[in-house]
mmCIF file of C-alpha atoms in Angstrom:
data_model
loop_
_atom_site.group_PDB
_atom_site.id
_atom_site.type_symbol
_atom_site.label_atom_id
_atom_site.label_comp_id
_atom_site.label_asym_id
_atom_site.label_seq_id
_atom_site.Cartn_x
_atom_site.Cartn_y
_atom_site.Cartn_z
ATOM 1 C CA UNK A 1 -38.294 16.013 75.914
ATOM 2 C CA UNK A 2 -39.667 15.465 72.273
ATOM 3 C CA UNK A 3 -38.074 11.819 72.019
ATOM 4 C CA UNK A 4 -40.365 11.491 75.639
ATOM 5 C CA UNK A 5 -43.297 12.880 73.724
ATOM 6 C CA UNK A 6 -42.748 11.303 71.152
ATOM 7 C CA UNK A 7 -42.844 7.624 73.330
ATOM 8 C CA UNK A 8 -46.192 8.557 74.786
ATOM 9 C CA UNK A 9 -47.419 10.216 71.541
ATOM 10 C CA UNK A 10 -46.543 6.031 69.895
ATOM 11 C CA UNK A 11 -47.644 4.551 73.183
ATOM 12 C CA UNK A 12 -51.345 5.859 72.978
ATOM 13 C CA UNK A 13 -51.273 5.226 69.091
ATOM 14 C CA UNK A 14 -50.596 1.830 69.546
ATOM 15 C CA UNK A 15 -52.994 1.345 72.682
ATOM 16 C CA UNK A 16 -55.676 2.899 71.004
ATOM 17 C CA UNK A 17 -55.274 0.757 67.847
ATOM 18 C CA UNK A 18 -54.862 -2.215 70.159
ATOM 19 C CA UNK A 19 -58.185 -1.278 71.719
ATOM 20 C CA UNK A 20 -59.714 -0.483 68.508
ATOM 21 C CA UNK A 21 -58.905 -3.677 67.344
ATOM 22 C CA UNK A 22 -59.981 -5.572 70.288
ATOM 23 C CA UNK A 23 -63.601 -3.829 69.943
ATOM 24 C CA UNK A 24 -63.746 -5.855 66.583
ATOM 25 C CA UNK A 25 -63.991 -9.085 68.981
ATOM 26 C CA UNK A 26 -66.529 -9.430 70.595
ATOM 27 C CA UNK A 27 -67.325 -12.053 73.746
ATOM 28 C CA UNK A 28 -71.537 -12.884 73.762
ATOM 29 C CA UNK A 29 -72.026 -15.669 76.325
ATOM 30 C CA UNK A 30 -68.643 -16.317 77.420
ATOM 31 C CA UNK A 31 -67.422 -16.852 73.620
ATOM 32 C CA UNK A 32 -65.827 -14.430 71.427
ATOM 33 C CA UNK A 33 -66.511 -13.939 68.437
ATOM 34 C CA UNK A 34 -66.027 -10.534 65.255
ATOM 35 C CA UNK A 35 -63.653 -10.642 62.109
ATOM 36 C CA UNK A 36 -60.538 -10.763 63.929
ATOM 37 C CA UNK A 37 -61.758 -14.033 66.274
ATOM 38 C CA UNK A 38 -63.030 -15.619 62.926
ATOM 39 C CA UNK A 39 -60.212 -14.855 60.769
ATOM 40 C CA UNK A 40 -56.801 -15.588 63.300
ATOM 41 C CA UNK A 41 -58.310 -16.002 66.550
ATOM 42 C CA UNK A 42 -60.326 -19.003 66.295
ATOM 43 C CA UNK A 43 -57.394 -21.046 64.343
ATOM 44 C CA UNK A 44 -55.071 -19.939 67.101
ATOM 45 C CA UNK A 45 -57.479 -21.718 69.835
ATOM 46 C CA UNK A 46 -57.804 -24.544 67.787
ATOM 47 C CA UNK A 47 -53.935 -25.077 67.585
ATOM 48 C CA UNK A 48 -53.663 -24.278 71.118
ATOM 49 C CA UNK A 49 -56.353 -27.320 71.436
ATOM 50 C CA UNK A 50 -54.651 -29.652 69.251
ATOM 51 C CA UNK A 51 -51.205 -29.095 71.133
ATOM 52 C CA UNK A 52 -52.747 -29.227 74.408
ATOM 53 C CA UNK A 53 -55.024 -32.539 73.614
ATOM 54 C CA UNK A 54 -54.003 -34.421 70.471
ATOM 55 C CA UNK A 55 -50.195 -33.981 71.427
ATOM 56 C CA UNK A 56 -51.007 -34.428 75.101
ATOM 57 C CA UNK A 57 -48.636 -31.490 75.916
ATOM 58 C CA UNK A 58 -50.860 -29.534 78.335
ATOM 59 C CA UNK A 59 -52.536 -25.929 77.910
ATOM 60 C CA UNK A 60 -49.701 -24.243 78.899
ATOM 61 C CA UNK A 61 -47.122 -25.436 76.805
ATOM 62 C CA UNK A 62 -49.521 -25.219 73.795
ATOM 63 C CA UNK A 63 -50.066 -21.130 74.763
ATOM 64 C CA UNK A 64 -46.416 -21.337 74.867
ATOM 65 C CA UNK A 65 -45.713 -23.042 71.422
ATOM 66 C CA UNK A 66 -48.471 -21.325 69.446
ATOM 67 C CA UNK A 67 -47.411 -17.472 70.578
ATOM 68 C CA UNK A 68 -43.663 -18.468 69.276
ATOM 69 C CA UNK A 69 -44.955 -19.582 66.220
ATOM 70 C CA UNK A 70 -47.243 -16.036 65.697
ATOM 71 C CA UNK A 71 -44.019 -14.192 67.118
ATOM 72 C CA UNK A 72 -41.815 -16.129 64.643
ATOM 73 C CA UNK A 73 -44.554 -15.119 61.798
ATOM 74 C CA UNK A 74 -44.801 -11.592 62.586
ATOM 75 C CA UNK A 75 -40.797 -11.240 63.301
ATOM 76 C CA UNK A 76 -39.654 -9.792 60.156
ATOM 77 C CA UNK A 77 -42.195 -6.949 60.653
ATOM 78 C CA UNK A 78 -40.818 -6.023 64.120
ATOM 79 C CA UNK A 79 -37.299 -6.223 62.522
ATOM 80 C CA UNK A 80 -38.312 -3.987 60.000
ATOM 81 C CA UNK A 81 -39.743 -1.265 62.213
ATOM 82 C CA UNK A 82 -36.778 -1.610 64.015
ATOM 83 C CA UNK A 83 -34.212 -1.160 61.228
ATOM 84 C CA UNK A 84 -36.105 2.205 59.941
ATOM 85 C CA UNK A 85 -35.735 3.543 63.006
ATOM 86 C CA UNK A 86 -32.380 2.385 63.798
ATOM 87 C CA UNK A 87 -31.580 4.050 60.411
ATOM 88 C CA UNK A 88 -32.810 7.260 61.613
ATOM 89 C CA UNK A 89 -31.263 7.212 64.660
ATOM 90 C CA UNK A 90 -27.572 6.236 63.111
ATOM 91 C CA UNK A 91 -28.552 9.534 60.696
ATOM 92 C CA UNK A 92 -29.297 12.012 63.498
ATOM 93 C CA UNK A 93 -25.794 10.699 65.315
ATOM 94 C CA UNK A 94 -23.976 11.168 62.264
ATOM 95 C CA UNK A 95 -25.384 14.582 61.940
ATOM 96 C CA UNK A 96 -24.937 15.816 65.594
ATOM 97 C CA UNK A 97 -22.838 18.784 64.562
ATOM 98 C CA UNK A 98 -25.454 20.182 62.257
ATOM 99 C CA UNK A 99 -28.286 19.531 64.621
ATOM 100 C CA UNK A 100 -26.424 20.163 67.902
ATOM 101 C CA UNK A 101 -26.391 23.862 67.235
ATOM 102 C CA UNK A 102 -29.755 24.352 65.786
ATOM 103 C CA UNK A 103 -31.503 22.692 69.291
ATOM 104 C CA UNK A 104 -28.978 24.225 71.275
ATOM 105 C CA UNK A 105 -30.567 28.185 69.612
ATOM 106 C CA UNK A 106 -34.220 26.443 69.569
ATOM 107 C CA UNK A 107 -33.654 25.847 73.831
ATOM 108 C CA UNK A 108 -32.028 29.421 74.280
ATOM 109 C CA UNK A 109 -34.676 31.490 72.046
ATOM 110 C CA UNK A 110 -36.369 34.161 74.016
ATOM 111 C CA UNK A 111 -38.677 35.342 71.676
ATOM 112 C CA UNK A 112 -41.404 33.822 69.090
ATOM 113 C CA UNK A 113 -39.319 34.925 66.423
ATOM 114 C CA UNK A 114 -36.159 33.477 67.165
ATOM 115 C CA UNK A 115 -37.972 29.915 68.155
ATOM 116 C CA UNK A 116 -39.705 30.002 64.612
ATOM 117 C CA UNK A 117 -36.253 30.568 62.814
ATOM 118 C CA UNK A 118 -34.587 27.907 64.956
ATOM 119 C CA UNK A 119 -37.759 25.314 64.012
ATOM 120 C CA UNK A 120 -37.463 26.282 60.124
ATOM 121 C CA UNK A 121 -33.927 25.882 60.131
ATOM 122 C CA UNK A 122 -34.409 22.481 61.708
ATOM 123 C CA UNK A 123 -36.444 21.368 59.361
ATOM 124 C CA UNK A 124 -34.646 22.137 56.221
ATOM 125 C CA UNK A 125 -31.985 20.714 58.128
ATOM 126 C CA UNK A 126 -33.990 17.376 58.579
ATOM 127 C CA UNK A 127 -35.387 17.769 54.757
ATOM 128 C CA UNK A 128 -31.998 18.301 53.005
ATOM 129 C CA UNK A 129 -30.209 15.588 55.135
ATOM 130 C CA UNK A 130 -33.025 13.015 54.374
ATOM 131 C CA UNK A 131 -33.942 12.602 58.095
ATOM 132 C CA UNK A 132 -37.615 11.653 59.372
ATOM 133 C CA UNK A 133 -39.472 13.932 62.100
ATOM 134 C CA UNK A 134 -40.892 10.757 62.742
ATOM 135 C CA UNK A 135 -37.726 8.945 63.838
ATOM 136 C CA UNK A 136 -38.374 6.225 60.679
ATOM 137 C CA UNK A 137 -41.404 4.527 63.027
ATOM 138 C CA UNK A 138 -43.618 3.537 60.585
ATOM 139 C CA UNK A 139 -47.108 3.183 61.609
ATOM 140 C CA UNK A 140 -47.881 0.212 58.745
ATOM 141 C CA UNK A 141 -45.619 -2.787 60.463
ATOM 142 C CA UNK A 142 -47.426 -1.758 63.471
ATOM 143 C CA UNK A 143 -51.071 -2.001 62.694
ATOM 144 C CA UNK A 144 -50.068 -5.266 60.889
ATOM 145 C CA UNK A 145 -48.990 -7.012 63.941
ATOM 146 C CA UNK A 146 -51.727 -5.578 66.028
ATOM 147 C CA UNK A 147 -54.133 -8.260 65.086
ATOM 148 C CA UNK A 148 -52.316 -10.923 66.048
ATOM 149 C CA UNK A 149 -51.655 -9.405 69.184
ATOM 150 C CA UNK A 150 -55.185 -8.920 69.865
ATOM 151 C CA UNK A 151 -56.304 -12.242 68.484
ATOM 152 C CA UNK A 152 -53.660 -14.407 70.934
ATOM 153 C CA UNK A 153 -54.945 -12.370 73.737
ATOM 154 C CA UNK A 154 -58.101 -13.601 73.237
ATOM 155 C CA UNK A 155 -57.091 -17.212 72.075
ATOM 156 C CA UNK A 156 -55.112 -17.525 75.705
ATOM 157 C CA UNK A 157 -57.872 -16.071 77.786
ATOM 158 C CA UNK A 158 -61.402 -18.534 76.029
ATOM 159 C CA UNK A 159 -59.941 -20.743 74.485
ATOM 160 C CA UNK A 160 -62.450 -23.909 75.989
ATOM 161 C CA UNK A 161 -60.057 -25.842 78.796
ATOM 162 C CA UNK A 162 -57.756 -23.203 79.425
ATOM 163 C CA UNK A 163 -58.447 -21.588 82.964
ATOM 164 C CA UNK A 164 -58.974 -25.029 84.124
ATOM 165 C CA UNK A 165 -55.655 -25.886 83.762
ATOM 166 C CA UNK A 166 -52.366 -26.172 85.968
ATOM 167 C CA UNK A 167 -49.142 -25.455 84.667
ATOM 168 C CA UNK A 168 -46.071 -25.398 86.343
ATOM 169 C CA UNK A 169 -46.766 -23.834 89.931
ATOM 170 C CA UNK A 170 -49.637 -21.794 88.940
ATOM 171 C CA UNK A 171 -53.305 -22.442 87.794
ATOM 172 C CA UNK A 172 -54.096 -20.700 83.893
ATOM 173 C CA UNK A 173 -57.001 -19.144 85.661
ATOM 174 C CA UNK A 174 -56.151 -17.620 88.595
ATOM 175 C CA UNK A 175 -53.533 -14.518 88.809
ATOM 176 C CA UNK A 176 -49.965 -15.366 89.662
ATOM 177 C CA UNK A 177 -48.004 -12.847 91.303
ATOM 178 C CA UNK A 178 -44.346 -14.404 91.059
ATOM 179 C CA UNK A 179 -44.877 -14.735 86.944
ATOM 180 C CA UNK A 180 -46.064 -11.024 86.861
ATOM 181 C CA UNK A 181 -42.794 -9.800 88.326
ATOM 182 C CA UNK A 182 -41.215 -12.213 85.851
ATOM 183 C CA UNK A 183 -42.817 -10.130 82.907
ATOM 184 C CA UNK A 184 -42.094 -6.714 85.174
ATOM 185 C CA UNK A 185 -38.384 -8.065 84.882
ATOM 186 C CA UNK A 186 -38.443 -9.119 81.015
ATOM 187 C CA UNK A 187 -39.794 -6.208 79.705
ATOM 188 C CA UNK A 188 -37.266 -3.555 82.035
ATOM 189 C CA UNK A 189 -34.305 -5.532 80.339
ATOM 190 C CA UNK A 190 -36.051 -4.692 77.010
ATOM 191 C CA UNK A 191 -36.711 -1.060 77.807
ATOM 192 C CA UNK A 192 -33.077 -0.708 79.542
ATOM 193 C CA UNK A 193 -31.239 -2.405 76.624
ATOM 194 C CA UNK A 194 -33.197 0.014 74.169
ATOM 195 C CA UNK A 195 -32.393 3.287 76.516
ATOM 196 C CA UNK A 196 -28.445 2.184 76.553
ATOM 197 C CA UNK A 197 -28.428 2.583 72.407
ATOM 198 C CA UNK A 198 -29.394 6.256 72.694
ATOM 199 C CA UNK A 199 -27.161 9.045 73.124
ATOM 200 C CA UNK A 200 -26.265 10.115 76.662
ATOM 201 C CA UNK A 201 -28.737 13.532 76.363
ATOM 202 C CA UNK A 202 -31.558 11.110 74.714
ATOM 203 C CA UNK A 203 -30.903 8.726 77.257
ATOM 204 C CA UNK A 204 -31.445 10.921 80.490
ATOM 205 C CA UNK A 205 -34.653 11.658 79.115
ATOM 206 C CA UNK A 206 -35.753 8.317 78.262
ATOM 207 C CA UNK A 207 -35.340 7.631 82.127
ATOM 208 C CA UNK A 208 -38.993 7.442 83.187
ATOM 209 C CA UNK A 209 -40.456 5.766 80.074
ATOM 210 C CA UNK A 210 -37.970 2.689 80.802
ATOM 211 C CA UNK A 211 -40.524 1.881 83.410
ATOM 212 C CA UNK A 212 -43.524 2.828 81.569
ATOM 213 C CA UNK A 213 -44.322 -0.781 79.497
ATOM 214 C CA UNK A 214 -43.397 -2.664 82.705
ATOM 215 C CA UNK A 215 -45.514 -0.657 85.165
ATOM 216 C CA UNK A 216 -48.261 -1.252 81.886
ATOM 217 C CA UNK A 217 -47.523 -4.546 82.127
ATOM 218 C CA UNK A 218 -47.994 -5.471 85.754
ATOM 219 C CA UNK A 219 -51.160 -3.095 86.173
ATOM 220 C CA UNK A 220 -52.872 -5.007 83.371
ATOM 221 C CA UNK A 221 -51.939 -8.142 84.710
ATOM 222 C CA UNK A 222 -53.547 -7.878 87.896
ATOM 223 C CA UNK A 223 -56.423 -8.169 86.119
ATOM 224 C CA UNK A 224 -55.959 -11.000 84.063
ATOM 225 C CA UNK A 225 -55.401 -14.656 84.586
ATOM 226 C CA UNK A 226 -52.420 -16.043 84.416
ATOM 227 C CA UNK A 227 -52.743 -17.570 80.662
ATOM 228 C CA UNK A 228 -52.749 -14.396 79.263
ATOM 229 C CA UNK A 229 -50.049 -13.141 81.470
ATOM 230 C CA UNK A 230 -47.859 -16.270 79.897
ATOM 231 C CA UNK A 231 -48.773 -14.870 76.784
ATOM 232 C CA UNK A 232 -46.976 -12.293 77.170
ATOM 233 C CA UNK A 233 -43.953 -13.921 79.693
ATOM 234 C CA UNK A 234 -43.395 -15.396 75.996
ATOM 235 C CA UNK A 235 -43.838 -11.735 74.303
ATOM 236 C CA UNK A 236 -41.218 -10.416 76.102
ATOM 237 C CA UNK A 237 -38.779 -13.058 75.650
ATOM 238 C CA UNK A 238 -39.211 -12.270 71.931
ATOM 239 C CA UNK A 239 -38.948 -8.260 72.671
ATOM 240 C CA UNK A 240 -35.266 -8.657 74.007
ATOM 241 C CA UNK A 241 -34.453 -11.217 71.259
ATOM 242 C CA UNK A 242 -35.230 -8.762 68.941
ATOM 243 C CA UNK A 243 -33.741 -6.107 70.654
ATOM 244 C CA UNK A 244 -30.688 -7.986 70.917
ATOM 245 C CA UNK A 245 -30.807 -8.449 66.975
ATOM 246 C CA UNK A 246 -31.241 -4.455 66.578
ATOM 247 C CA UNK A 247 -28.236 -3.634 69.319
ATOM 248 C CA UNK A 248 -25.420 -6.127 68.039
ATOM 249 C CA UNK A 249 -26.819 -7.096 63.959
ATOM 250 C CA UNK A 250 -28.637 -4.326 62.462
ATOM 251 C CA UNK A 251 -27.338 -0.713 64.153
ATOM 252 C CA UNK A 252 -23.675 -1.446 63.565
ATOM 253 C CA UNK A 253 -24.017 -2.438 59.975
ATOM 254 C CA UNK A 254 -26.598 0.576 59.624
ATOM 255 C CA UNK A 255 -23.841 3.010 61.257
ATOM 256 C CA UNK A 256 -20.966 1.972 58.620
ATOM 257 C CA UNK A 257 -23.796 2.527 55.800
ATOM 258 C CA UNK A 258 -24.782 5.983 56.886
ATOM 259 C CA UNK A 259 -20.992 7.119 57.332
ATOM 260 C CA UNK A 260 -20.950 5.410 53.384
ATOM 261 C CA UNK A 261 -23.588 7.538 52.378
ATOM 262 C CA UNK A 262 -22.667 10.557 53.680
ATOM 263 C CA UNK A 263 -18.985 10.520 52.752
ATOM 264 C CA UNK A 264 -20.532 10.117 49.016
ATOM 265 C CA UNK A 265 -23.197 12.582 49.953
ATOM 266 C CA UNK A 266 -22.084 14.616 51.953
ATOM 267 C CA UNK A 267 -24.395 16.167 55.068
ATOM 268 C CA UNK A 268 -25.843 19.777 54.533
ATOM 269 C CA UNK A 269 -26.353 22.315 56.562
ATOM 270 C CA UNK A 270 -28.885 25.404 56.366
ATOM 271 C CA UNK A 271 -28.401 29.004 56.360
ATOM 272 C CA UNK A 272 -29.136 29.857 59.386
ATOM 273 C CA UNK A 273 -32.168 32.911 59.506
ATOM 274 C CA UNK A 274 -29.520 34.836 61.500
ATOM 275 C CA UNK A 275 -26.919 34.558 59.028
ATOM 276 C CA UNK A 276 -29.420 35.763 56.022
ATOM 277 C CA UNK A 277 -30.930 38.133 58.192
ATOM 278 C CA UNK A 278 -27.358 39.840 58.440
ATOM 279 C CA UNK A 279 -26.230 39.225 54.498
ATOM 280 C CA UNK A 280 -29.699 41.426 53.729
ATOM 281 C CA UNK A 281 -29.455 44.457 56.094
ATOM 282 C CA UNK A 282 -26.497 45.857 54.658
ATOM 283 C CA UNK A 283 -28.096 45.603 51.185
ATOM 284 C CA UNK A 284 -30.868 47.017 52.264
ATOM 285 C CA UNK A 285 -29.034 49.717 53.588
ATOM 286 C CA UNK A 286 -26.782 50.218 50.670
ATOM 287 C CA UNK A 287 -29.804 50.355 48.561
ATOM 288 C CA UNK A 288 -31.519 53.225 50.643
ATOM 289 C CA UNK A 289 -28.564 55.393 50.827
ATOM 290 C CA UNK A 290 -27.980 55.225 46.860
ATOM 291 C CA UNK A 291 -31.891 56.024 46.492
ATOM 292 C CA UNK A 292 -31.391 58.896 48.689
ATOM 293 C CA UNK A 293 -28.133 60.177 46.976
ATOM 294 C CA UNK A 294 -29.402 59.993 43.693
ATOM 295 C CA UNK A 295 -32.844 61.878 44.904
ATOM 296 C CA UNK A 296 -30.686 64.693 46.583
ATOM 297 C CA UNK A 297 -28.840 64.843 43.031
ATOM 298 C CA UNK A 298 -31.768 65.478 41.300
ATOM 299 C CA UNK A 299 -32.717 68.125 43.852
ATOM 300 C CA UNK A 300 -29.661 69.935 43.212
ATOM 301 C CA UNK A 301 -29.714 69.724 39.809
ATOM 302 C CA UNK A 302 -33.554 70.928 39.699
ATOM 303 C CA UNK A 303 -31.952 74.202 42.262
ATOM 304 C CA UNK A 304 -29.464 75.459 39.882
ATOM 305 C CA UNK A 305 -31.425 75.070 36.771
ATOM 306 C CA UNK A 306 -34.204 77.239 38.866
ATOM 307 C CA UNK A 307 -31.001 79.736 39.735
ATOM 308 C CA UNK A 308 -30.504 80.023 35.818
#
């Protein structure tokens, strides 16, 4: 349920920023304009343009060429969000027997009091094992690529010539139902290849989100024409490729570095508040009964003096 919440939690982050960013462009008269239009948008429309025109390639092969050349830019960054997370993950596998436990008492607590021990013990279990709460996603590579995102949206959709234009068997300005269910069906083999990498627990629970970005994805599209949908056909190609460079490159070699680390290192696990809770009682107890020994000793003494 947390790795769920924790989807939605990034999902609304990242739609929110998306939106945020897209307020910074503005469209007076049919032509958008703001910072982000200025600064990456408008040079995007112009090389959409100069494929389309100059190289005589069309408007839809030049939306095609210019998003793989911003995907290709802004690669390394998804790679890198991908590998701290990866990392993370390949930690909290690698530490299932310390954190198995811990969630198992932090499901089965009945009372305030044992949930709160359960969540401190988890998190000195996450602090002294170097593991993020997070899951490694880091919110900088995100907001990075978010511009770009926002600015090829809007490069697609007014760029001048664009929605008069025919490519393939659809027209760049009308919707297109069969290439929607094309992006539907890219971005389910994205989401299902990413579910299959979690554990089998993780992976029950990351059912329903599998069909979140797809469902996102067609909703939004029925509102768009289809440039900006083959925007994002092109997007999604790029999702599985780097999916595909996370599941078979990066989490293997990531896995045989962890089990390095920790075989140098190796894993901790916390005291649980049970186990201290039970060391001190006993003390405790000892302590009060030589108190109360040495105060009826005193007593005694203090009797037989009086008896004197």
């Amino acid at each position: 349920m947390k790795k769920t919440i924790k989807r939605l939690l990034l999902a609304g982050i990242s739609l929110s920023t998306l939106l945020l960013l897209s307020g910074c462009v503005r469209v007076s008269n049919g032509k958008p304009t703001g910072t982000i239009w200025n600064t990456i948008g408008r040079p995007m429309g112009h090389l959409i343009t100069y494929f389309a025109d100059d190289l005589g390639l069309g408007f839809g092969l030049g939306i095609i060429l210019v998003t793989v050349l911003v995907r290709l830019l802004i690669l390394p960054l998804g790679l890198h969000q991908s590998r701290s997370a990866a990392y993370q993950t390949a930690k909290r596998e690698h530490l299932a027997p310390i954190f198995e436990p811990i969630n198992k008492r932090l499901k089965e607590a009945t009372t305030q009091e044992e949930k709160m021990a359960a969540q401190t013990e988890l998190l000195a279990a996450n602090r002294e094992n170097g593991v993020s709460m997070l899951g490694g996603i880091g919110c900088l590579p995100l907001l990075i690529q978010l511009p770009f995102f926002s600015a090829m949206y809007f490069a697609a959709r007014y760029t001048p010539g664009v929605l008069d234009s025919d490519f393939l068997w659809f027209n760049l300005g009308h919707r297109d139902i069969p290439l929607m269910i094309i992006i539907a069906g890219l971005y389910l083999i994205q989401s299902w290849m990413a579910v299959q990498q979690m554990p089998e627990e993780q992976r029950q629970q990351a059912g329903m989100t599998m069909y979140m970005t797809p469902l996102m994805m067609v909703f939004f599209g029925l509102a768009q024409p289809s440039a900006v949908v083959l925007y994002w056909f092109v997007g999604g190609i790029f999702s599985i490729l780097q999916q595909l460079i996370t599941n078979y490159l990066i989490k293997p070699k990531l896995k045989k570095q962890v089990e390095e680390e920790f075989k140098q290192n190796p894993p901790k696990a916390p005291k649980s508040a049970a186990s201290v809770r039970k060391d001190v009682t006993p003390k405790q107890a000892e302590q009060s009964q030589q108190a109360l020994t040495t105060k009826n000793r005193k007593r005694n003494a203090g009797k037989q003096k009086h008896k004197k």
